[in-house]
Every structure is written in structure tokens, then in C-alpha cells.
mmCIF file of N, CA and C in Angstrom:
data_model
loop_
_atom_site.group_PDB
_atom_site.id
_atom_site.type_symbol
_atom_site.label_atom_id
_atom_site.label_comp_id
_atom_site.label_asym_id
_atom_site.label_seq_id
_atom_site.Cartn_x
_atom_site.Cartn_y
_atom_site.Cartn_z
ATOM 1 N N MET A 1 -15.501 -45.464 -40.942
ATOM 2 C CA MET A 1 -14.637 -44.120 -41.335
ATOM 3 C C MET A 1 -14.096 -44.791 -43.187
ATOM 4 N N PHE A 2 -14.083 -46.306 -43.083
ATOM 5 C CA PHE A 2 -12.864 -46.772 -44.248
ATOM 6 C C PHE A 2 -13.948 -46.166 -45.546
ATOM 7 N N ASN A 3 -15.579 -45.924 -45.311
ATOM 8 C CA ASN A 3 -16.005 -45.492 -46.549
ATOM 9 C C ASN A 3 -16.566 -43.990 -46.599
ATOM 10 N N PHE A 4 -15.912 -43.493 -45.435
ATOM 11 C CA PHE A 4 -16.055 -41.853 -45.434
ATOM 12 C C PHE A 4 -14.437 -41.571 -46.159
ATOM 13 N N MET A 5 -13.089 -42.095 -45.770
ATOM 14 C CA MET A 5 -12.267 -41.889 -46.544
ATOM 15 C C MET A 5 -12.245 -42.661 -48.009
ATOM 16 N N GLU A 6 -12.953 -43.572 -48.319
ATOM 17 C CA GLU A 6 -12.718 -44.118 -49.674
ATOM 18 C C GLU A 6 -13.621 -43.033 -50.520
ATOM 19 N N LEU A 7 -14.705 -42.159 -49.761
ATOM 20 C CA LEU A 7 -15.530 -41.361 -50.846
ATOM 21 C C LEU A 7 -14.553 -39.929 -51.028
ATOM 22 N N LEU A 8 -14.112 -39.302 -50.066
ATOM 23 C CA LEU A 8 -13.086 -38.715 -50.380
ATOM 24 C C LEU A 8 -11.964 -38.750 -50.895
ATOM 25 N N TYR A 9 -11.194 -40.232 -51.081
ATOM 26 C CA TYR A 9 -10.281 -40.289 -52.221
ATOM 27 C C TYR A 9 -10.838 -40.267 -53.445
ATOM 28 N N PHE A 10 -11.754 -40.909 -53.846
ATOM 29 C CA PHE A 10 -12.576 -40.938 -55.191
ATOM 30 C C PHE A 10 -12.833 -40.172 -55.658
ATOM 31 N N ASN A 11 -12.952 -38.614 -54.584
ATOM 32 C CA ASN A 11 -13.317 -37.323 -55.145
ATOM 33 C C ASN A 11 -12.516 -36.668 -54.906
ATOM 34 N N GLN A 12 -11.211 -37.055 -54.842
ATOM 35 C CA GLN A 12 -10.205 -36.235 -54.745
ATOM 36 C C GLN A 12 -9.911 -35.217 -55.521
ATOM 37 N N GLY A 13 -9.580 -33.675 -55.294
ATOM 38 C CA GLY A 13 -9.400 -32.795 -56.322
ATOM 39 C C GLY A 13 -7.775 -32.391 -56.597
ATOM 40 N N THR A 14 -7.546 -31.341 -57.126
ATOM 41 C CA THR A 14 -6.122 -31.230 -57.374
ATOM 42 C C THR A 14 -5.260 -30.586 -55.935
ATOM 43 N N GLU A 15 -4.097 -31.344 -55.560
ATOM 44 C CA GLU A 15 -3.532 -30.798 -54.421
ATOM 45 C C GLU A 15 -3.727 -29.371 -54.017
ATOM 46 N N ASN A 16 -3.616 -28.991 -52.873
ATOM 47 C CA ASN A 16 -3.425 -27.346 -52.437
ATOM 48 C C ASN A 16 -4.530 -26.605 -53.273
ATOM 49 N N MET A 17 -5.560 -26.968 -53.520
ATOM 50 C CA MET A 17 -7.110 -26.333 -54.510
ATOM 51 C C MET A 17 -7.669 -25.966 -53.563
ATOM 52 N N GLY A 18 -8.432 -26.694 -52.460
ATOM 53 C CA GLY A 18 -9.050 -26.337 -51.485
ATOM 54 C C GLY A 18 -10.515 -27.236 -51.729
ATOM 55 N N TRP A 19 -10.325 -28.308 -52.334
ATOM 56 C CA TRP A 19 -11.128 -29.101 -52.569
ATOM 57 C C TRP A 19 -12.317 -29.836 -51.488
ATOM 58 N N LEU A 20 -11.035 -29.536 -50.137
ATOM 59 C CA LEU A 20 -11.430 -30.567 -49.305
ATOM 60 C C LEU A 20 -12.106 -29.310 -48.310
ATOM 61 N N ASN A 21 -13.492 -29.078 -48.228
ATOM 62 C CA ASN A 21 -13.941 -27.856 -47.846
ATOM 63 C C ASN A 21 -15.130 -28.456 -46.872
ATOM 64 N N ASP A 22 -16.017 -27.561 -46.127
ATOM 65 C CA ASP A 22 -17.001 -28.127 -45.370
ATOM 66 C C ASP A 22 -18.033 -28.856 -46.398
ATOM 67 N N ASN A 23 -18.130 -28.255 -47.475
ATOM 68 C CA ASN A 23 -19.229 -29.005 -48.160
ATOM 69 C C ASN A 23 -18.923 -30.127 -49.329
ATOM 70 N N MET A 24 -17.540 -30.759 -48.941
ATOM 71 C CA MET A 24 -17.489 -31.679 -49.478
ATOM 72 C C MET A 24 -17.399 -32.738 -48.294
ATOM 73 N N VAL A 25 -16.590 -32.585 -47.199
ATOM 74 C CA VAL A 25 -17.040 -33.114 -45.778
ATOM 75 C C VAL A 25 -18.331 -33.524 -45.499
ATOM 76 N N LYS A 26 -19.204 -32.363 -45.555
ATOM 77 C CA LYS A 26 -20.729 -32.752 -45.411
ATOM 78 C C LYS A 26 -21.782 -33.885 -46.742
ATOM 79 N N ALA A 27 -20.998 -33.367 -47.805
ATOM 80 C CA ALA A 27 -21.746 -34.502 -48.806
ATOM 81 C C ALA A 27 -21.239 -36.004 -48.872
ATOM 82 N N ALA A 28 -19.838 -36.104 -48.355
ATOM 83 C CA ALA A 28 -19.619 -37.690 -48.068
ATOM 84 C C ALA A 28 -20.221 -37.988 -46.873
ATOM 85 N N ALA A 29 -20.152 -37.439 -45.956
ATOM 86 C CA ALA A 29 -20.759 -37.710 -44.692
ATOM 87 C C ALA A 29 -21.961 -38.068 -44.615
ATOM 88 N N SER A 30 -22.651 -37.149 -45.539
ATOM 89 C CA SER A 30 -24.407 -37.386 -45.529
ATOM 90 C C SER A 30 -24.588 -38.423 -46.763
ATOM 91 N N SER A 31 -23.564 -39.097 -47.090
ATOM 92 C CA SER A 31 -24.128 -40.016 -48.064
ATOM 93 C C SER A 31 -23.956 -41.561 -47.455
ATOM 94 N N ILE A 32 -23.223 -41.486 -46.033
ATOM 95 C CA ILE A 32 -23.104 -42.631 -45.392
ATOM 96 C C ILE A 32 -24.381 -42.810 -44.357
ATOM 97 N N PRO A 33 -25.033 -43.812 -44.020
ATOM 98 C CA PRO A 33 -26.332 -44.094 -43.377
ATOM 99 C C PRO A 33 -25.950 -44.377 -41.994
ATOM 100 N N GLY A 34 -26.602 -43.627 -41.309
ATOM 101 C CA GLY A 34 -26.031 -43.469 -39.678
ATOM 102 C C GLY A 34 -25.175 -42.860 -39.428
ATOM 103 N N LEU A 35 -24.361 -42.272 -40.156
ATOM 104 C CA LEU A 35 -23.184 -41.419 -39.362
ATOM 105 C C LEU A 35 -23.762 -39.815 -39.244
ATOM 106 N N ASP A 36 -23.897 -39.631 -38.116
ATOM 107 C CA ASP A 36 -24.231 -38.179 -37.438
ATOM 108 C C ASP A 36 -23.536 -36.826 -37.905
ATOM 109 N N VAL A 37 -23.797 -36.213 -38.820
ATOM 110 C CA VAL A 37 -22.850 -34.905 -39.819
ATOM 111 C C VAL A 37 -22.719 -34.180 -38.965
ATOM 112 N N ARG A 38 -23.567 -33.482 -38.051
ATOM 113 C CA ARG A 38 -23.337 -32.518 -37.040
ATOM 114 C C ARG A 38 -22.337 -33.093 -35.876
ATOM 115 N N GLU A 39 -22.297 -34.566 -35.545
ATOM 116 C CA GLU A 39 -21.159 -34.709 -34.431
ATOM 117 C C GLU A 39 -19.780 -34.931 -35.133
ATOM 118 N N LEU A 40 -20.108 -35.339 -36.458
ATOM 119 C CA LEU A 40 -18.781 -35.373 -37.195
ATOM 120 C C LEU A 40 -17.836 -33.728 -36.933
ATOM 121 N N LEU A 41 -18.336 -33.019 -37.397
ATOM 122 C CA LEU A 41 -18.246 -31.568 -37.731
ATOM 123 C C LEU A 41 -18.106 -30.827 -36.588
ATOM 124 N N SER A 42 -18.429 -31.329 -35.363
ATOM 125 C CA SER A 42 -18.357 -30.292 -34.200
ATOM 126 C C SER A 42 -17.307 -31.037 -33.332
ATOM 127 N N ALA A 43 -17.150 -32.667 -33.766
ATOM 128 C CA ALA A 43 -15.558 -33.559 -33.101
ATOM 129 C C ALA A 43 -14.284 -32.845 -33.303
ATOM 130 N N ARG A 44 -14.391 -32.352 -34.958
ATOM 131 C CA ARG A 44 -13.098 -32.592 -35.602
ATOM 132 C C ARG A 44 -12.528 -31.140 -34.696
ATOM 133 N N ASP A 45 -13.129 -29.849 -34.287
ATOM 134 C CA ASP A 45 -12.675 -28.946 -33.211
ATOM 135 C C ASP A 45 -12.347 -29.291 -31.932
ATOM 136 N N SER A 46 -12.729 -30.805 -31.597
ATOM 137 C CA SER A 46 -12.121 -30.947 -29.867
ATOM 138 C C SER A 46 -10.661 -31.112 -29.836
ATOM 139 N N SER A 47 -10.740 -30.996 -28.415
ATOM 140 C CA SER A 47 -8.878 -30.933 -28.184
ATOM 141 C C SER A 47 -8.357 -32.318 -28.337
ATOM 142 N N ALA A 48 -9.424 -33.525 -28.046
ATOM 143 C CA ALA A 48 -9.215 -34.617 -28.562
ATOM 144 C C ALA A 48 -8.128 -34.976 -29.687
ATOM 145 N N ILE A 49 -9.237 -34.392 -30.691
ATOM 146 C CA ILE A 49 -9.003 -34.369 -32.289
ATOM 147 C C ILE A 49 -7.522 -34.055 -32.539
ATOM 148 N N LYS A 50 -7.586 -32.696 -32.375
ATOM 149 C CA LYS A 50 -6.542 -31.894 -32.261
ATOM 150 C C LYS A 50 -5.159 -32.609 -32.012
ATOM 151 N N ALA A 51 -5.008 -33.168 -30.647
ATOM 152 C CA ALA A 51 -4.257 -34.030 -29.886
ATOM 153 C C ALA A 51 -3.603 -34.960 -30.787
ATOM 154 N N GLN A 52 -4.683 -35.772 -31.199
ATOM 155 C CA GLN A 52 -4.586 -36.979 -31.824
ATOM 156 C C GLN A 52 -3.635 -36.590 -33.458
ATOM 157 N N SER A 53 -4.430 -35.534 -33.864
ATOM 158 C CA SER A 53 -3.475 -35.160 -35.169
ATOM 159 C C SER A 53 -2.115 -34.885 -34.624
ATOM 160 N N SER A 54 -1.973 -33.852 -33.877
ATOM 161 C CA SER A 54 -0.659 -33.765 -33.342
ATOM 162 C C SER A 54 0.186 -34.675 -33.415
ATOM 163 N N THR A 55 -0.223 -35.830 -32.570
ATOM 164 C CA THR A 55 0.439 -37.361 -32.753
ATOM 165 C C THR A 55 0.860 -37.865 -33.950
ATOM 166 N N PHE A 56 -0.254 -37.842 -35.024
ATOM 167 C CA PHE A 56 -0.174 -38.048 -36.482
ATOM 168 C C PHE A 56 0.872 -37.518 -36.929
ATOM 169 N N ASP A 57 1.070 -36.056 -36.700
ATOM 170 C CA ASP A 57 2.103 -35.220 -37.536
ATOM 171 C C ASP A 57 3.210 -35.647 -36.666
ATOM 172 N N THR A 58 3.257 -35.881 -35.714
ATOM 173 C CA THR A 58 4.926 -36.287 -35.347
ATOM 174 C C THR A 58 5.264 -37.439 -35.592
ATOM 175 N N GLN A 59 4.247 -38.385 -35.859
ATOM 176 C CA GLN A 59 4.723 -39.620 -36.295
ATOM 177 C C GLN A 59 5.267 -39.758 -37.834
ATOM 178 N N ALA A 60 4.345 -39.053 -38.431
ATOM 179 C CA ALA A 60 4.838 -38.894 -39.922
ATOM 180 C C ALA A 60 6.086 -38.170 -39.816
ATOM 181 N N THR A 61 6.480 -37.432 -39.334
ATOM 182 C CA THR A 61 7.760 -36.642 -39.636
ATOM 183 C C THR A 61 8.956 -37.557 -39.206
ATOM 184 N N ARG A 62 8.478 -38.574 -38.269
ATOM 185 C CA ARG A 62 9.268 -39.293 -37.611
ATOM 186 C C ARG A 62 9.737 -40.299 -38.418
ATOM 187 N N ASP A 63 8.464 -40.792 -39.176
ATOM 188 C CA ASP A 63 8.725 -42.066 -40.246
ATOM 189 C C ASP A 63 9.246 -41.409 -41.384
ATOM 190 N N TYR A 64 9.115 -40.052 -41.658
ATOM 191 C CA TYR A 64 9.857 -39.366 -43.309
ATOM 192 C C TYR A 64 8.534 -39.732 -43.902
ATOM 193 N N VAL A 65 7.261 -39.587 -43.829
ATOM 194 C CA VAL A 65 6.428 -39.840 -44.799
ATOM 195 C C VAL A 65 6.059 -38.288 -45.490
ATOM 196 N N ARG A 66 6.434 -38.455 -46.652
ATOM 197 C CA ARG A 66 6.267 -37.327 -47.192
ATOM 198 C C ARG A 66 5.259 -37.212 -48.259
ATOM 199 N N SER A 67 4.346 -37.815 -48.633
ATOM 200 C CA SER A 67 3.123 -38.219 -49.344
ATOM 201 C C SER A 67 2.037 -38.968 -48.763
ATOM 202 N N THR A 68 1.094 -38.934 -49.580
ATOM 203 C CA THR A 68 -0.304 -39.784 -49.183
ATOM 204 C C THR A 68 -0.396 -40.797 -50.554
ATOM 205 N N PRO A 69 -0.745 -41.932 -50.654
ATOM 206 C CA PRO A 69 -0.786 -42.887 -49.388
ATOM 207 C C PRO A 69 0.705 -43.385 -49.302
ATOM 208 N N THR A 70 0.843 -43.462 -48.344
ATOM 209 C CA THR A 70 2.483 -44.205 -47.369
ATOM 210 C C THR A 70 2.246 -45.469 -46.994
ATOM 211 N N VAL A 71 2.986 -46.571 -47.261
ATOM 212 C CA VAL A 71 2.705 -47.816 -46.874
ATOM 213 C C VAL A 71 3.983 -47.940 -46.007
ATOM 214 N N ILE A 72 4.149 -48.340 -44.513
ATOM 215 C CA ILE A 72 5.073 -48.606 -44.111
ATOM 216 C C ILE A 72 5.064 -49.864 -43.721
ATOM 217 N N VAL A 73 6.142 -50.562 -44.007
ATOM 218 C CA VAL A 73 6.396 -51.927 -43.575
ATOM 219 C C VAL A 73 7.391 -52.213 -42.717
#
């Protein structure tokens, strides 16, 4: 996961301009040996992932996270 996220951060485009699309996700994922790109793309729509995302959103709101990256000590 670290390699995937690092690739996305290194290639990050302008905020709110749609740079993080399926093509970017596929390109980043495809460059990581052993990562099953089809599984990654299908898992993102699962109920488990949606529940985890909702939990992260709730935590971010509770902790007053307004931007990324944010470090909470």
C-alpha cells in the first residue's frame, strides 16, 4: 500500500481537477509487482471498503482534519 500511495503522491495533480481517475489508479497499481489490479478496482466498491471510508470520514471530522497530509500527535 505504501508504494501505491507514494506513486499517487509523487504524481498528484492540481486539487479538484480530476487527476485521480481510473487511468491513474490502474497505471500506479500496474507498476507494483504482485498487485492484482482487477481485485483492487473491484474491492473499492465493496460494502467493507465503503464502511471503512465512512469511518475515516467520521474520524477526520472529529479530529478537525482539513487537509492532507495531516499528522496528529
